[in-house]
Every structure is written in C-alpha cells, then in structure tokens.
Short mmCIF file of C-alpha atoms in Angstrom, two decimals:
data_model
loop_
_atom_site.label_atom_id
_atom_site.label_comp_id
_atom_site.label_asym_id
_atom_site.label_seq_id
_atom_site.Cartn_x
_atom_site.Cartn_y
_atom_site.Cartn_z
CA MET A 153 -20.42 1.16 -29.87
CA ARG A 154 -18.95 4.40 -30.88
CA THR A 155 -15.05 4.05 -32.22
CA ASP A 156 -15.16 7.85 -32.44
CA VAL A 157 -15.31 8.13 -28.82
CA TYR A 158 -13.86 4.83 -27.09
CA ASP A 159 -10.68 2.73 -27.70
CA ILE A 160 -10.80 -0.77 -26.46
CA GLU A 161 -7.46 -2.70 -26.28
CA LYS A 162 -7.73 -6.36 -24.69
CA ILE A 163 -4.91 -5.88 -21.96
CA SER A 164 -4.62 -9.69 -20.04
CA HIS A 165 -2.95 -12.52 -20.75
CA GLY A 166 -4.15 -15.22 -18.93
CA ASP A 167 -7.61 -17.09 -18.73
CA TYR A 168 -10.03 -13.89 -17.73
CA ASP A 169 -10.88 -11.08 -20.15
CA ILE A 170 -9.62 -7.46 -19.24
CA TYR A 171 -10.34 -4.36 -21.49
CA LYS A 172 -8.52 -0.78 -21.45
CA ILE A 173 -11.42 1.56 -22.20
CA TYR A 174 -9.73 4.99 -23.31
CA GLU A 175 -12.66 7.41 -23.59
CA LYS A 176 -11.16 9.87 -25.70
CA TYR A 177 -11.75 13.26 -23.97
CA GLU A 178 -8.42 11.95 -22.26
CA ALA A 179 -9.89 9.56 -19.07
CA CYS A 180 -9.41 6.00 -18.97
CA MET A 181 -11.63 3.21 -17.41
CA TYR A 182 -10.81 -0.81 -17.02
CA LEU A 183 -12.90 -3.83 -17.54
CA VAL A 184 -12.10 -6.51 -15.46
CA CYS A 185 -14.11 -10.07 -16.44
CA GLY A 186 -14.16 -13.45 -13.72
CA SER A 187 -16.07 -16.21 -14.67
CA GLU A 188 -19.62 -15.08 -12.56
CA SER A 189 -19.22 -11.19 -12.40
CA ALA A 190 -17.40 -7.92 -14.13
CA CYS A 191 -15.98 -4.86 -12.60
CA LEU A 192 -16.31 -1.55 -14.25
CA ILE A 193 -13.08 0.69 -12.77
CA ASP A 194 -14.15 3.98 -13.15
CA THR A 195 -16.73 5.53 -15.48
CA ALA A 196 -14.77 8.19 -16.95
CA TYR A 197 -17.55 11.26 -18.42
CA GLY A 198 -19.78 8.49 -19.24
CA LEU A 199 -20.42 10.27 -22.78
CA CYS A 200 -21.73 7.12 -23.91
CA ASP A 201 -24.33 4.53 -22.75
CA LEU A 202 -21.74 2.69 -21.01
CA LYS A 203 -24.11 -0.55 -19.86
CA GLU A 204 -24.22 -0.81 -23.66
CA LEU A 205 -20.72 -0.69 -24.27
CA THR A 206 -19.77 -3.17 -21.41
CA ALA A 207 -22.42 -5.81 -22.51
CA SER A 208 -21.07 -5.72 -25.89
CA LEU A 209 -17.67 -6.96 -24.48
CA THR A 210 -19.10 -9.17 -21.74
CA SER A 211 -22.35 -11.06 -20.83
CA LEU A 212 -21.76 -11.01 -17.11
CA PRO A 213 -23.67 -8.73 -14.52
CA VAL A 214 -21.42 -5.64 -14.38
CA PHE A 215 -20.84 -3.41 -11.27
CA VAL A 216 -18.44 -0.52 -10.91
CA VAL A 217 -15.60 0.48 -8.52
CA ASN A 218 -14.74 4.12 -8.63
CA THR A 219 -11.01 4.76 -7.74
CA HIS A 220 -11.94 8.21 -6.16
CA GLY A 221 -14.81 10.60 -6.53
CA HIS A 222 -13.48 13.06 -9.09
CA ILE A 223 -16.00 14.05 -12.15
CA ASP A 224 -13.88 13.08 -14.78
CA HIS A 225 -14.17 9.18 -12.95
CA VAL A 226 -17.58 9.08 -11.68
CA LEU A 227 -19.84 10.83 -14.35
CA GLY A 228 -21.10 7.57 -15.77
CA ASN A 229 -21.84 5.99 -12.96
CA HIS A 230 -25.45 6.37 -13.31
CA TYR A 231 -25.84 3.53 -16.02
CA PHE A 232 -25.22 1.31 -13.31
CA ASP A 233 -27.11 0.04 -10.05
CA GLU A 234 -24.33 -1.08 -8.30
CA VAL A 235 -21.29 0.97 -7.32
CA TYR A 236 -18.58 1.33 -4.98
CA MET A 237 -16.32 4.04 -3.10
CA HIS A 238 -14.05 4.54 -0.34
CA PRO A 239 -16.19 6.65 1.89
CA SER A 240 -13.91 9.57 2.63
CA ASP A 241 -14.91 10.67 -1.05
CA LYS A 242 -18.44 10.29 -0.88
CA GLU A 243 -19.28 14.05 -0.52
CA MET A 244 -17.07 15.04 -3.50
CA TYR A 245 -19.29 12.30 -5.45
CA LYS A 246 -22.49 13.56 -3.76
CA GLU A 247 -21.24 17.04 -5.15
CA VAL A 248 -21.07 16.01 -8.64
CA ALA A 249 -24.21 13.95 -8.59
CA ASP A 250 -26.43 16.80 -7.51
CA GLY A 251 -24.57 18.93 -9.49
CA PHE A 252 -25.43 17.47 -13.04
CA ALA A 253 -28.50 18.98 -14.18
CA ALA A 254 -27.05 22.63 -13.58
CA MET A 255 -23.46 21.32 -14.87
CA ILE A 256 -25.09 19.72 -18.04
CA GLY A 257 -26.71 23.93 -19.18
CA GLU A 258 -23.30 25.60 -18.82
CA PRO A 259 -22.31 27.09 -21.61
CA TRP A 260 -18.73 25.54 -21.97
CA VAL A 261 -20.05 22.41 -21.42
CA ARG A 262 -22.60 22.68 -24.16
CA GLU A 263 -19.93 23.75 -26.55
CA LYS A 264 -17.55 20.72 -25.70
CA TYR A 265 -19.79 17.76 -25.10
CA GLY A 266 -23.48 19.41 -27.02
CA GLU A 267 -23.05 16.08 -29.48
CA PHE A 268 -23.72 14.01 -26.20
CA ILE A 269 -26.12 15.77 -24.25
CA LYS A 270 -28.09 17.80 -26.74
CA ASP A 271 -30.80 15.36 -25.80
CA ALA A 272 -30.17 14.78 -22.01
CA ASP A 273 -33.06 15.02 -19.73
CA PRO A 274 -31.24 15.87 -16.57
CA SER A 275 -34.62 14.51 -14.58
CA SER A 276 -34.46 11.41 -15.76
CA VAL A 277 -30.63 10.48 -14.71
CA ARG A 278 -30.53 9.16 -11.39
CA PHE A 279 -26.87 8.76 -9.55
CA PRO A 280 -26.88 5.57 -8.00
CA LYS A 281 -25.90 5.78 -4.02
CA THR A 282 -22.21 4.09 -3.51
CA MET A 283 -21.51 1.42 -1.42
CA ASP A 284 -17.78 1.52 0.57
CA VAL A 285 -15.02 -0.21 -0.57
CA ARG A 286 -11.72 0.09 1.88
CA ASP A 287 -8.08 -0.64 1.86
CA GLY A 288 -7.89 -4.71 2.08
CA ASN A 289 -11.37 -5.29 0.86
CA ILE A 290 -10.98 -8.28 -1.69
CA ILE A 291 -13.46 -8.67 -4.54
CA ASP A 292 -14.22 -11.92 -5.79
CA LEU A 293 -15.79 -11.60 -9.41
CA GLY A 294 -15.18 -15.60 -9.53
CA GLY A 295 -12.06 -16.84 -10.45
CA LYS A 296 -10.65 -13.44 -10.47
CA ILE A 297 -9.63 -11.31 -7.57
CA LEU A 298 -8.83 -7.96 -7.56
CA GLU A 299 -7.43 -6.32 -4.03
CA VAL A 300 -8.15 -2.78 -2.71
CA VAL A 301 -5.39 -0.96 -1.79
CA GLY A 302 -6.09 2.76 0.14
CA ILE A 303 -3.51 5.36 -0.89
CA PRO A 304 -4.94 8.66 0.09
CA GLY A 305 -3.46 11.89 -1.26
CA HIS A 306 -4.70 12.84 -4.86
CA THR A 307 -8.17 12.59 -2.73
CA PRO A 308 -8.71 11.83 0.88
CA GLY A 309 -10.26 8.34 -0.66
CA SER A 310 -8.44 7.32 -3.18
CA ILE A 311 -7.92 3.77 -3.77
CA MET A 312 -5.85 1.52 -6.54
CA LEU A 313 -6.74 -2.23 -7.42
CA ILE A 314 -4.39 -5.24 -7.85
CA ASP A 315 -4.43 -8.15 -10.20
CA ARG A 316 -2.16 -10.23 -8.85
CA GLU A 317 -2.80 -13.11 -11.18
CA GLU A 318 -2.07 -10.80 -14.41
CA LYS A 319 0.46 -8.83 -12.12
CA ILE A 320 -1.45 -5.61 -12.89
CA CYS A 321 -2.73 -2.42 -11.07
CA PHE A 322 -5.04 0.06 -11.61
CA SER A 323 -4.16 2.92 -10.13
CA GLY A 324 -6.65 5.77 -11.00
CA ASP A 325 -4.80 8.88 -10.47
CA SER A 326 -2.44 7.83 -7.30
CA ILE A 327 0.33 6.63 -9.47
CA ILE A 328 0.32 8.66 -13.04
CA GLU A 329 2.95 10.48 -15.01
CA HIS A 330 1.46 13.82 -13.77
CA LEU A 331 0.23 13.51 -10.36
CA TRP A 332 -2.55 16.48 -8.77
CA LEU A 333 -1.91 17.18 -4.99
CA PHE A 334 -2.84 21.11 -5.14
CA LEU A 335 -6.76 20.53 -5.11
CA GLU A 336 -8.57 21.44 -2.18
CA GLU A 337 -9.31 17.87 -1.45
CA SER A 338 -5.80 16.78 -1.77
CA LEU A 339 -3.89 15.88 1.39
CA SER A 340 -0.07 17.36 1.95
CA PRO A 341 2.57 15.99 -0.30
CA SER A 342 4.41 14.57 2.88
CA GLU A 343 0.63 12.49 3.89
CA TYR A 344 0.88 11.60 -0.12
CA ARG A 345 5.06 10.77 -0.22
CA ASP A 346 4.11 8.21 3.01
CA ASN A 347 0.89 6.40 1.25
CA LEU A 348 2.75 6.22 -1.82
CA ALA A 349 5.43 4.24 -0.09
CA ARG A 350 2.93 1.96 1.63
CA ALA A 351 1.66 0.59 -1.35
CA VAL A 352 4.47 0.73 -3.65
CA GLY A 353 5.71 -2.02 -1.15
CA LYS A 354 2.31 -3.30 -1.63
CA LEU A 355 2.71 -3.80 -5.33
CA ARG A 356 6.13 -5.31 -5.00
CA ASP A 357 4.54 -7.59 -2.95
CA ALA A 358 2.28 -8.49 -5.32
CA GLY A 359 4.80 -8.95 -8.05
CA VAL A 360 3.27 -6.28 -9.82
CA GLU A 361 4.77 -5.30 -13.31
CA ARG A 362 2.48 -2.78 -14.89
CA ILE A 363 0.30 -0.04 -13.89
CA TYR A 364 -2.51 1.32 -15.53
CA ASN A 365 -3.92 4.65 -14.64
CA GLY A 366 -6.76 7.04 -14.94
CA HIS A 367 -5.49 9.29 -17.80
CA TYR A 368 -1.99 8.42 -19.38
CA ALA A 369 -2.61 4.76 -20.22
CA TYR A 370 -1.03 4.86 -23.49
CA LYS A 371 1.60 2.24 -22.05
CA PRO A 372 1.66 0.62 -18.67
CA LEU A 373 3.90 2.16 -15.90
CA THR A 374 6.24 -0.43 -14.67
CA MET A 375 7.59 -0.58 -10.75
CA ALA A 376 10.82 1.53 -11.80
CA ASP A 377 8.91 4.15 -12.67
CA CYS A 378 7.50 3.87 -9.26
CA ASP A 379 10.32 4.56 -7.82
CA ALA A 380 11.42 7.47 -9.79
CA ILE A 381 8.10 8.91 -8.41
CA LEU A 382 8.71 8.10 -4.93
CA SER A 383 12.16 9.45 -5.00
CA GLY A 384 10.46 12.65 -6.54
CA MET A 385 8.15 12.96 -3.73
CA GLU A 386 10.80 12.39 -1.16
CA LYS A 387 12.87 15.39 -2.89
CA VAL A 388 9.59 17.57 -2.45
CA CYS A 389 8.99 16.99 0.97
CA ALA A 390 12.91 17.41 1.80
CA GLY A 391 12.66 20.57 0.16
CA THR A 392 15.58 19.87 -2.14
CA ALA A 393 13.61 19.96 -5.33
CA GLU A 394 13.11 22.73 -7.81
CA GLY A 395 9.79 24.08 -8.32
CA ARG A 396 8.31 26.55 -10.64
CA PRO A 397 4.82 28.35 -10.56
CA PHE A 398 2.09 27.15 -12.42
CA SER A 399 -1.85 27.94 -13.08
CA ASN A 400 -4.31 25.83 -14.94
CA ASP A 401 -8.51 26.20 -15.05
CA ALA A 402 -8.46 23.89 -11.72
CA GLY A 403 -5.94 26.08 -9.39
CA SER A 404 -2.36 27.11 -8.96
CA GLY A 405 0.71 26.28 -6.95
CA THR A 406 4.06 24.82 -7.88
CA GLU A 407 5.26 22.19 -9.92
CA TYR A 408 7.89 19.72 -9.41
CA VAL A 409 9.34 18.09 -12.42
CA PHE A 410 11.69 14.69 -11.94
CA GLY A 411 12.49 12.89 -15.17
CA GLU A 412 9.06 12.13 -17.22
CA PHE A 413 6.97 12.57 -13.88
CA SER A 414 5.45 15.63 -12.30
CA ALA A 415 3.56 16.60 -9.21
CA LEU A 416 1.95 19.86 -8.78
CA CYS A 417 1.51 20.61 -5.44
CA GLY A 418 -0.42 23.55 -3.61
CA ASN A 419 1.38 26.26 -1.75
CA GLU A 420 0.21 26.01 1.26
CA LYS A 421 -0.05 22.57 1.61
CA ASN A 422 3.13 22.35 4.24
CA LEU A 423 5.76 22.74 1.70
CA PRO A 424 9.14 23.05 3.16
CA GLU A 425 10.29 26.93 2.56
CA MET A 426 12.65 27.14 -0.15
#
C-alpha cells in the first residue's frame, strides 16, 4: 500500500469497520464494512490499485457507490466490477470514461500524475457501467445499513449516505467547506438551498453527529456547521450576502463567504440583483 499516496484512518466506534482513505491529491474515499460486504464510497483519482488497497483492509467483497459523477470521485471505478450512481450523473460519468485515453496523454496530466500513469495502457482500462441508486434506497452490507439521501445541487445526481448506527453522514461535495455551484451542471443556489434544507432535516432526524465530505475531511463537520451553511445559502438566495468575483481553472462567478464556509456560484444561476 502506498503510504505516500494514501492516509488511512479508522473512524468507526462500533462493531463494524469504517475507514477514511485520504488520497493526497486532495480527494477522500470511505470504506464501510458490514458482515457480508463492504462499500467503497467514491474512488477519487484512483492513482493506485484500489482493489489491492481495499483488500488490505477487508476480506469482504467490495462494491462502489459514487456520491456524484465528477472525475475526482469516479476515476478509480475501473478497479471494480460493481458500481452504483444516481442516474442523473451517468452522462457525466460516461464522458469521464470515454475521455480517459485522451486525458492521460495530455501534457499537464503527464506532468502532475506521470509517476502513476507512465505505464498505463488505456486500451486495457474498462470503466464499468453503473447501476442506479436513488434517494430513499437502503444499502444492506450485513448488519450495517447505509441510507441514501438525494441532495441535487453541486450536480443533478449528488447523493449522501447516512449510517445511523455510527451517526455519520458521507456527504460527497454537497455539504462541504467550499461549495461549488458555478459549474455548468450545477443547480441554482435556490434549488440547492431547498435540497440542503430537506437533507439537513433528514440528518437531524437520523441523529447524525459527524459529516465527512469528499475533500476537506481532516475533521468531520457537525450539524451546527450544516446550519451555518444553510443560513449562508438563505442569505445568498435573499440577495443579502456580500459577494466577490472569483475565477479558477474550472470557471468564474461570485464567491460568498459565511464564516468558515463559502459558496462559489455562477453569475447566470438566477441570483438576485445586488
């Protein structure tokens, strides 16, 4: 196992193991084990053999659930045969899979990830087709239950998973310190706010205490953090939040900062006049 690439921490308190797997290129995965099977939540960039990595942590059969279809959450899917994703993000995932061969030949990719792809044969890489997972679905790992909660916003098919026993939510990029809503596929701030409010209600009903996201998982977020994000989004949608222009490699728009959190919104996403 490449300890220079992955930091692994056991985060469960109960009878079944849960591991946070931090890929040091700034994406996070989670391996949730039951008595019969294990679920790998997201596959990050898949820089090393994730099947080998998960086998070092559990002898159970492992399948994947993607919180959404972005490249930094699905690129390691090809190590596995069984992958689940919300159908609204399938086209996005197909673009990642279809573009894999061209992508790893790009100069910037070679420069940044050359150590990991120098011997890669794109023709031998097969991304599995995904099976559907939707809001309200229950995933039974044998003594360990994960509940699926839809939270469209960052992408149309974004989901979270709740473990009531551990009082944990795995939120992907939907409840996160720095939320991206400016992407072409993102929903409007008001749609995200409504979906967030519904999701926060479900988290509170489930007694969730720890929220682990897809990137900034050095420490889990809390329900108080969720309330702060929701309050900030209410101000964004009401036109009372102070915004400032931003631009990055993925696009541009308006950044709204509320305490330790921020939301990057596209200027065309039906924001109120300032």
